[in-house]
């Protein structure tokens, strides 16, 4: 009985980056880079473009860091600026890719450029790299290509990314400051307990007599630190690693932390305003680009950066798609401040929803700026008192026996 032949397994074709030199029809030397499997493929593609290959060489792979959101924001602004200046799209990719300090960005842009050269639309080329270009980015580029206003939408997209990046940086900065102080306080306390206090303990042995209560407490804590320092540092390091590992990989943990972040004292209000600012800024940008509201809400929830608002956006999208107004849907979600809902209502009634959403985003971005500035000025004296009380208390506790000895001698 005949058996069907087993199909060979498909293997991924490895591509390389080739730098090439060629002569055009006028004999002028032109240069560039191309993504291909072999030199033969590069030569063939150049001839199809009417170029006579002179030199083709494989580029050595350069090391480089990962592509960050800041890199994508900078690339978007540069691409928008060059296209507004009339520079052709492919040439713009060449200029930005070769001029970037991060080799990983250059490699990414070369891959996108190669896709565009082979006939793919710019939006389709970006969609192949969802790790760097999210749904919102690709949707706006697609809308710009279809309407013939790509440079305008790239400019709007660059502005949007710059504003959202700034608001994220401010919130992270506000949260980083107290965390950094707590880390420094822990390390300083550990050094004092492990190295300084034992030296004082040896001195106190020669004094004789009873030591003051605060000194005995500090020495007892120091003895525990010295005997179990590896357990303490291991437990703290393990707890931090486990927390971040779980946070990155557990959806339940992310949901819990997003909900907790909005309820934090003092900082929760800043995070809430930043989230609403990103939500309204994204919605405004998508709506102004001509993307239908229901379709725009697909990207808005994820861009908010918080599960509570992502879940609320799905609910809003379902209600809007069934004929409910955006204002009523946002009221039903019960996560937006009254001012936001009122501005959206005015925008819907006046037909200027994108403008009103943009004004709401501006307002909350300014609120975050003011809140972060107030927090910084308020936290500095609190942190100084905390560190002064902690370190000063340890120093006083260790010097009490010396003061007592001086009084006896006197």
Coordinates of C-alpha atoms in Angstrom, one line a residue:
X1 CA 0.0 0.0 0.0
X2 CA 1.4 3.3 -1.0
X3 CA 2.0 5.9 1.7
X4 CA 1.9 9.7 1.2
X5 CA 5.3 11.3 1.0
X6 CA 6.1 13.3 4.1
X7 CA 6.4 17.0 3.3
X8 CA 9.7 18.5 4.3
X9 CA 9.5 20.9 7.3
X10 CA 9.6 24.5 6.4
X11 CA 12.7 26.3 7.7
X12 CA 13.0 30.0 8.2
X13 CA 15.2 31.7 5.6
X14 CA 17.9 33.8 7.2
X15 CA 18.4 37.2 5.7
X16 CA 21.5 39.4 6.0
X17 CA 22.2 43.1 5.5
X18 CA 24.3 44.0 2.4
X19 CA 25.9 47.3 1.6
X20 CA 26.1 47.9 -2.2
X21 CA 27.5 50.2 -4.8
X22 CA 26.1 50.4 -8.3
X23 CA 26.0 52.6 -11.4
X24 CA 22.8 54.2 -12.6
X25 CA 21.9 54.7 -16.3
X26 CA 23.9 57.9 -16.3
X27 CA 27.0 56.2 -14.9
X28 CA 26.7 57.9 -11.5
X29 CA 27.7 55.8 -8.5
X30 CA 24.9 55.3 -6.0
X31 CA 25.1 53.5 -2.7
X32 CA 22.7 51.8 -0.3
X33 CA 21.9 48.9 1.9
X34 CA 19.5 46.0 1.3
X35 CA 18.1 43.1 3.3
X36 CA 18.5 39.8 1.4
X37 CA 19.5 36.1 1.7
X38 CA 22.6 36.2 -0.7
X39 CA 24.7 38.5 -2.8
X40 CA 23.1 37.0 -5.9
X41 CA 19.7 38.1 -4.8
X42 CA 21.1 41.7 -4.2
X43 CA 22.6 41.8 -7.7
X44 CA 19.4 40.6 -9.2
X45 CA 17.3 43.2 -7.4
X46 CA 19.6 46.0 -8.3
X47 CA 19.5 45.0 -12.0
X48 CA 15.7 45.0 -11.9
X49 CA 15.9 48.6 -10.7
X50 CA 18.1 49.5 -13.7
X51 CA 21.3 49.6 -11.7
X52 CA 24.7 48.0 -12.6
X53 CA 26.2 46.4 -9.4
X54 CA 29.8 47.4 -8.8
X55 CA 30.4 46.1 -5.2
X56 CA 28.2 44.1 -2.8
X57 CA 29.4 43.1 0.7
X58 CA 27.7 41.6 3.7
X59 CA 27.5 44.0 6.7
X60 CA 29.0 42.8 9.9
X61 CA 26.4 42.5 12.7
X62 CA 26.8 45.3 15.2
X63 CA 25.9 45.0 18.8
X64 CA 23.4 47.3 20.2
X65 CA 20.7 47.8 22.8
X66 CA 17.0 47.2 22.4
X67 CA 14.7 49.6 20.7
X68 CA 12.9 51.8 23.3
X69 CA 9.7 53.8 23.1
X70 CA 11.9 56.9 23.2
X71 CA 13.7 55.7 20.0
X72 CA 10.3 55.2 18.2
X73 CA 9.2 58.7 19.3
X74 CA 12.3 60.3 18.0
X75 CA 12.1 58.3 14.7
X76 CA 8.5 59.4 14.2
X77 CA 9.4 63.1 14.8
X78 CA 12.4 62.9 12.4
X79 CA 10.3 61.1 9.7
X80 CA 7.5 63.6 10.0
X81 CA 9.9 66.5 9.7
X82 CA 11.7 65.1 6.7
X83 CA 8.5 64.2 4.9
X84 CA 7.1 67.7 5.5
X85 CA 10.3 69.1 4.0
X86 CA 9.7 67.0 0.8
X87 CA 12.3 64.3 1.4
X88 CA 11.1 61.0 -0.2
X89 CA 10.0 58.3 2.2
X90 CA 12.7 55.7 1.4
X91 CA 15.4 58.3 1.6
X92 CA 14.0 59.5 4.9
X93 CA 14.4 56.0 6.3
X94 CA 18.0 55.9 5.1
X95 CA 18.9 59.2 6.7
X96 CA 17.2 58.3 10.1
X97 CA 18.5 54.7 10.1
X98 CA 22.2 55.6 9.3
X99 CA 22.2 58.6 11.6
X100 CA 20.9 56.8 14.7
X101 CA 23.3 56.0 17.6
X102 CA 21.5 52.7 18.4
X103 CA 22.3 50.0 15.8
X104 CA 19.1 48.1 16.8
X105 CA 17.0 51.1 15.5
X106 CA 19.0 51.2 12.2
X107 CA 18.4 47.4 11.7
X108 CA 14.7 47.8 12.4
X109 CA 14.3 50.7 10.0
X110 CA 16.2 48.9 7.3
X111 CA 13.8 46.0 7.6
X112 CA 10.8 48.3 7.3
X113 CA 12.4 50.1 4.4
X114 CA 13.0 46.7 2.6
X115 CA 9.3 45.8 3.0
X116 CA 8.2 49.1 1.6
X117 CA 10.7 48.7 -1.4
X118 CA 9.2 45.3 -2.2
X119 CA 5.7 46.9 -2.6
X120 CA 4.2 46.8 0.9
X121 CA 2.4 49.8 2.3
X122 CA 4.1 51.7 5.1
X123 CA 1.3 50.7 7.6
X124 CA 1.6 47.0 6.6
X125 CA 5.4 47.2 7.0
X126 CA 5.0 48.6 10.5
X127 CA 2.4 46.0 11.4
X128 CA 5.1 43.3 11.0
X129 CA 6.8 44.7 14.1
X130 CA 4.0 44.9 16.8
X131 CA 6.6 45.0 19.6
X132 CA 7.6 48.5 18.4
X133 CA 4.7 49.8 16.5
X134 CA 1.4 49.4 18.3
X135 CA -2.1 49.2 16.8
X136 CA -2.7 53.0 17.3
X137 CA 0.6 53.8 15.4
X138 CA -0.3 51.5 12.5
X139 CA -3.9 52.7 12.3
X140 CA -2.9 56.3 12.1
X141 CA -0.3 55.6 9.4
X142 CA -2.9 53.6 7.4
X143 CA -5.4 56.5 7.7
X144 CA -2.7 58.9 6.5
X145 CA -1.8 56.8 3.5
X146 CA -5.4 56.3 2.5
X147 CA -6.2 60.0 2.8
X148 CA -3.0 61.2 1.2
X149 CA -2.0 63.2 4.3
X150 CA 0.7 60.9 5.7
X151 CA 3.1 63.7 6.7
X152 CA 0.4 65.5 8.6
X153 CA -0.6 62.4 10.5
X154 CA 3.0 61.5 11.2
X155 CA 3.4 65.0 12.7
X156 CA 0.3 64.5 14.8
X157 CA 1.5 61.1 15.8
X158 CA 4.9 62.4 16.8
X159 CA 3.3 65.1 19.0
X160 CA 1.0 62.5 20.6
X161 CA 4.0 60.2 21.4
X162 CA 6.1 63.1 22.8
X163 CA 3.2 64.2 25.1
X164 CA 2.4 60.7 26.4
X165 CA 6.1 60.0 26.9
X166 CA 6.5 63.2 28.9
X167 CA 3.5 62.4 31.1
X168 CA 4.8 58.9 31.8
X169 CA 8.3 60.2 32.6
X170 CA 6.8 62.7 35.1
X171 CA 4.8 60.0 36.9
X172 CA 7.7 57.6 37.0
X173 CA 9.9 60.4 38.3
X174 CA 7.4 61.2 41.1
X175 CA 7.3 57.5 42.1
X176 CA 11.1 56.9 41.7
X177 CA 12.2 59.5 44.2
X178 CA 10.7 58.0 47.4
X179 CA 11.7 54.5 46.3
X180 CA 15.3 55.6 45.8
X181 CA 15.4 57.2 49.2
X182 CA 14.1 54.0 50.9
X183 CA 16.7 51.9 49.1
X184 CA 19.5 54.4 50.2
X185 CA 18.2 54.4 53.8
X186 CA 18.2 50.6 53.9
X187 CA 21.7 50.3 52.5
X188 CA 23.1 53.0 54.9
X189 CA 21.4 51.3 57.9
X190 CA 22.8 47.9 56.8
X191 CA 26.3 49.3 56.6
X192 CA 26.0 50.9 60.0
X193 CA 24.6 47.7 61.6
X194 CA 27.1 45.3 60.0
X195 CA 30.3 47.4 60.2
X196 CA 30.0 50.4 62.5
X197 CA 28.0 49.1 65.5
X198 CA 30.2 46.0 66.1
X199 CA 33.2 48.4 66.4
X200 CA 31.4 50.4 69.0
X201 CA 30.4 47.2 70.8
X202 CA 34.0 46.2 71.2
X203 CA 34.8 49.6 72.7
X204 CA 31.8 49.4 75.1
X205 CA 33.1 46.0 76.5
X206 CA 36.0 47.8 78.2
X207 CA 33.7 50.4 79.9
X208 CA 32.0 48.0 82.3
X209 CA 28.6 48.8 83.8
X210 CA 25.2 48.7 82.2
X211 CA 24.6 50.2 78.8
X212 CA 21.5 52.5 78.1
X213 CA 18.4 50.8 76.7
X214 CA 18.5 52.4 73.2
X215 CA 22.1 51.3 72.8
X216 CA 21.2 47.7 73.8
X217 CA 18.4 47.7 71.3
X218 CA 20.7 48.9 68.5
X219 CA 23.4 46.3 69.4
X220 CA 20.8 43.5 69.4
X221 CA 19.6 44.5 66.0
X222 CA 23.3 44.8 64.8
X223 CA 24.0 41.2 66.1
X224 CA 21.0 39.9 64.1
X225 CA 22.2 41.7 61.0
X226 CA 25.8 40.4 61.4
X227 CA 24.6 36.8 62.0
X228 CA 21.9 36.8 59.2
X229 CA 23.0 39.5 56.7
X230 CA 23.0 37.0 53.8
X231 CA 19.4 35.9 54.7
X232 CA 18.2 39.5 54.9
X233 CA 19.8 40.6 51.6
X234 CA 18.7 37.4 50.0
X235 CA 15.1 37.8 51.2
X236 CA 14.9 41.4 50.1
X237 CA 16.5 40.7 46.7
X238 CA 14.4 37.6 46.2
X239 CA 11.2 39.5 47.1
X240 CA 12.0 42.3 44.6
X241 CA 12.9 39.8 41.9
X242 CA 9.7 37.7 42.5
X243 CA 7.6 40.8 42.5
X244 CA 8.8 42.1 39.2
X245 CA 8.9 38.6 37.6
X246 CA 5.3 38.0 38.6
X247 CA 4.2 41.5 37.6
X248 CA 5.6 41.0 34.1
X249 CA 4.1 37.5 33.6
X250 CA 1.0 37.4 35.6
X251 CA -2.2 39.1 34.3
X252 CA -3.8 38.8 37.7
X253 CA -0.8 40.6 39.3
X254 CA -0.9 43.4 36.7
X255 CA -4.7 43.9 37.3
X256 CA -4.2 44.0 41.1
X257 CA -1.3 46.5 40.8
X258 CA -3.2 48.7 38.3
X259 CA -6.2 48.9 40.7
X260 CA -3.9 49.5 43.7
X261 CA -2.0 52.3 41.9
X262 CA -5.2 54.3 41.5
X263 CA -6.0 54.0 45.3
X264 CA -2.5 54.9 46.6
X265 CA -2.6 57.9 49.0
X266 CA -1.2 61.1 47.4
X267 CA 0.3 59.2 44.4
X268 CA -3.0 57.6 43.3
X269 CA -4.4 61.0 42.3
X270 CA -1.3 61.7 40.1
X271 CA -1.6 58.3 38.4
X272 CA -5.3 58.8 37.8
X273 CA -4.8 62.2 36.2
X274 CA -1.9 60.8 34.0
X275 CA -4.1 57.9 32.9
X276 CA -7.0 60.1 32.0
X277 CA -4.6 62.5 30.1
X278 CA -3.3 59.6 28.0
X279 CA -6.8 58.2 27.4
X280 CA -8.2 61.5 26.2
X281 CA -5.0 62.4 24.2
X282 CA -5.2 59.0 22.4
X283 CA -8.9 59.3 21.7
X284 CA -8.5 62.9 20.4
X285 CA -5.6 61.9 18.1
X286 CA -7.4 59.0 16.6
X287 CA -10.7 60.9 16.1
X288 CA -9.0 63.9 14.6
X289 CA -7.3 61.5 12.1
X290 CA -10.7 60.4 10.8
X291 CA -10.7 57.0 12.5
X292 CA -14.3 56.0 13.4
X293 CA -14.9 56.2 17.1
X294 CA -15.7 52.5 17.6
X295 CA -12.5 51.5 15.8
X296 CA -10.5 54.2 17.6
X297 CA -11.6 52.8 21.0
X298 CA -9.7 49.6 20.1
X299 CA -6.4 51.5 20.6
X300 CA -7.5 53.9 23.3
X301 CA -7.8 51.3 26.1
X302 CA -4.4 49.8 25.7
X303 CA -2.8 53.2 25.4
X304 CA -4.2 54.3 28.8
X305 CA -1.7 52.0 30.5
X306 CA -4.1 50.8 33.2
X307 CA -6.3 47.7 33.3
X308 CA -9.2 49.6 35.0
X309 CA -9.4 52.0 32.1
X310 CA -8.7 49.3 29.5
X311 CA -11.7 47.3 30.9
X312 CA -13.8 50.4 31.0
X313 CA -12.9 51.2 27.4
X314 CA -14.1 47.8 26.2
X315 CA -17.4 48.4 28.0
X316 CA -17.7 51.9 26.4
X317 CA -16.9 50.5 22.9
X318 CA -19.6 47.9 23.3
X319 CA -22.2 50.5 24.3
X320 CA -21.2 53.0 21.6
X321 CA -21.3 50.3 18.9
X322 CA -24.9 49.6 20.0
X323 CA -25.9 53.3 19.6
X324 CA -25.2 54.8 23.0
X325 CA -23.6 58.2 23.0
X326 CA -19.9 58.4 24.2
X327 CA -20.9 60.7 27.1
X328 CA -23.5 58.2 28.4
X329 CA -21.1 55.3 27.9
X330 CA -18.4 57.1 29.8
X331 CA -20.8 57.9 32.7
X332 CA -21.8 54.2 32.9
X333 CA -18.1 53.2 33.1
X334 CA -17.9 55.2 36.3
X335 CA -14.1 55.8 36.2
X336 CA -13.9 59.3 34.6
X337 CA -14.0 62.6 36.5
X338 CA -17.1 64.8 36.0
X339 CA -15.2 67.5 34.2
X340 CA -14.0 65.0 31.5
X341 CA -17.6 63.7 30.9
X342 CA -19.0 67.3 30.7
X343 CA -16.3 68.3 28.1
X344 CA -17.0 65.2 26.1
X345 CA -20.7 66.1 26.2
X346 CA -20.0 69.6 24.9
X347 CA -17.8 68.1 22.2
X348 CA -20.5 65.7 21.0
X349 CA -23.1 68.4 20.9
X350 CA -20.9 70.9 19.1
X351 CA -19.3 68.4 16.7
X352 CA -15.8 69.2 18.1
X353 CA -15.2 66.1 20.1
X354 CA -11.5 65.9 19.1
X355 CA -10.9 69.5 20.1
X356 CA -12.6 69.0 23.5
X357 CA -10.7 65.8 24.2
X358 CA -7.5 67.5 23.4
X359 CA -8.3 70.3 25.8
X360 CA -9.1 67.7 28.5
X361 CA -5.7 66.1 27.9
X362 CA -3.9 69.5 28.1
X363 CA -5.7 70.2 31.4
X364 CA -4.8 66.9 33.0
X365 CA -1.2 67.1 31.7
X366 CA -0.9 70.5 33.4
X367 CA -2.5 69.0 36.6
X368 CA 0.1 66.2 36.6
X369 CA 2.9 68.8 36.2
X370 CA 1.6 70.8 39.1
X371 CA 1.1 67.8 41.3
X372 CA 4.6 66.4 40.6
X373 CA 6.1 69.8 41.4
X374 CA 4.1 70.0 44.7
X375 CA 5.0 66.5 45.6
X376 CA 8.7 67.2 45.1
X377 CA 8.6 70.3 47.3
X378 CA 6.6 68.5 50.0
X379 CA 8.6 65.3 50.0
X380 CA 12.0 66.8 50.3
X381 CA 11.6 68.0 54.0
X382 CA 9.7 64.8 54.9
X383 CA 12.5 62.7 53.5
X384 CA 15.1 64.8 55.2
X385 CA 13.3 64.4 58.6
X386 CA 13.0 60.6 58.0
X387 CA 16.6 60.1 57.1
X388 CA 17.8 62.5 59.9
X389 CA 15.7 60.7 62.4
X390 CA 16.8 57.2 61.3
X391 CA 20.6 57.9 61.0
X392 CA 20.6 60.4 63.9
X393 CA 18.8 58.0 66.2
X394 CA 21.4 55.3 65.5
X395 CA 24.3 57.7 66.1
X396 CA 22.8 59.1 69.4
X397 CA 22.1 55.5 70.6
X398 CA 25.7 54.6 70.0
X399 CA 27.1 57.7 71.7
X400 CA 24.9 57.6 74.8
X401 CA 27.4 55.3 76.7
X402 CA 30.2 57.7 75.9
X403 CA 28.2 60.7 77.2
X404 CA 27.3 58.7 80.3
X405 CA 31.0 57.8 80.9
X406 CA 32.0 61.5 80.4
X407 CA 29.4 62.5 83.1
X408 CA 30.8 59.9 85.5
X409 CA 34.4 61.0 85.0
X410 CA 33.5 64.6 85.3

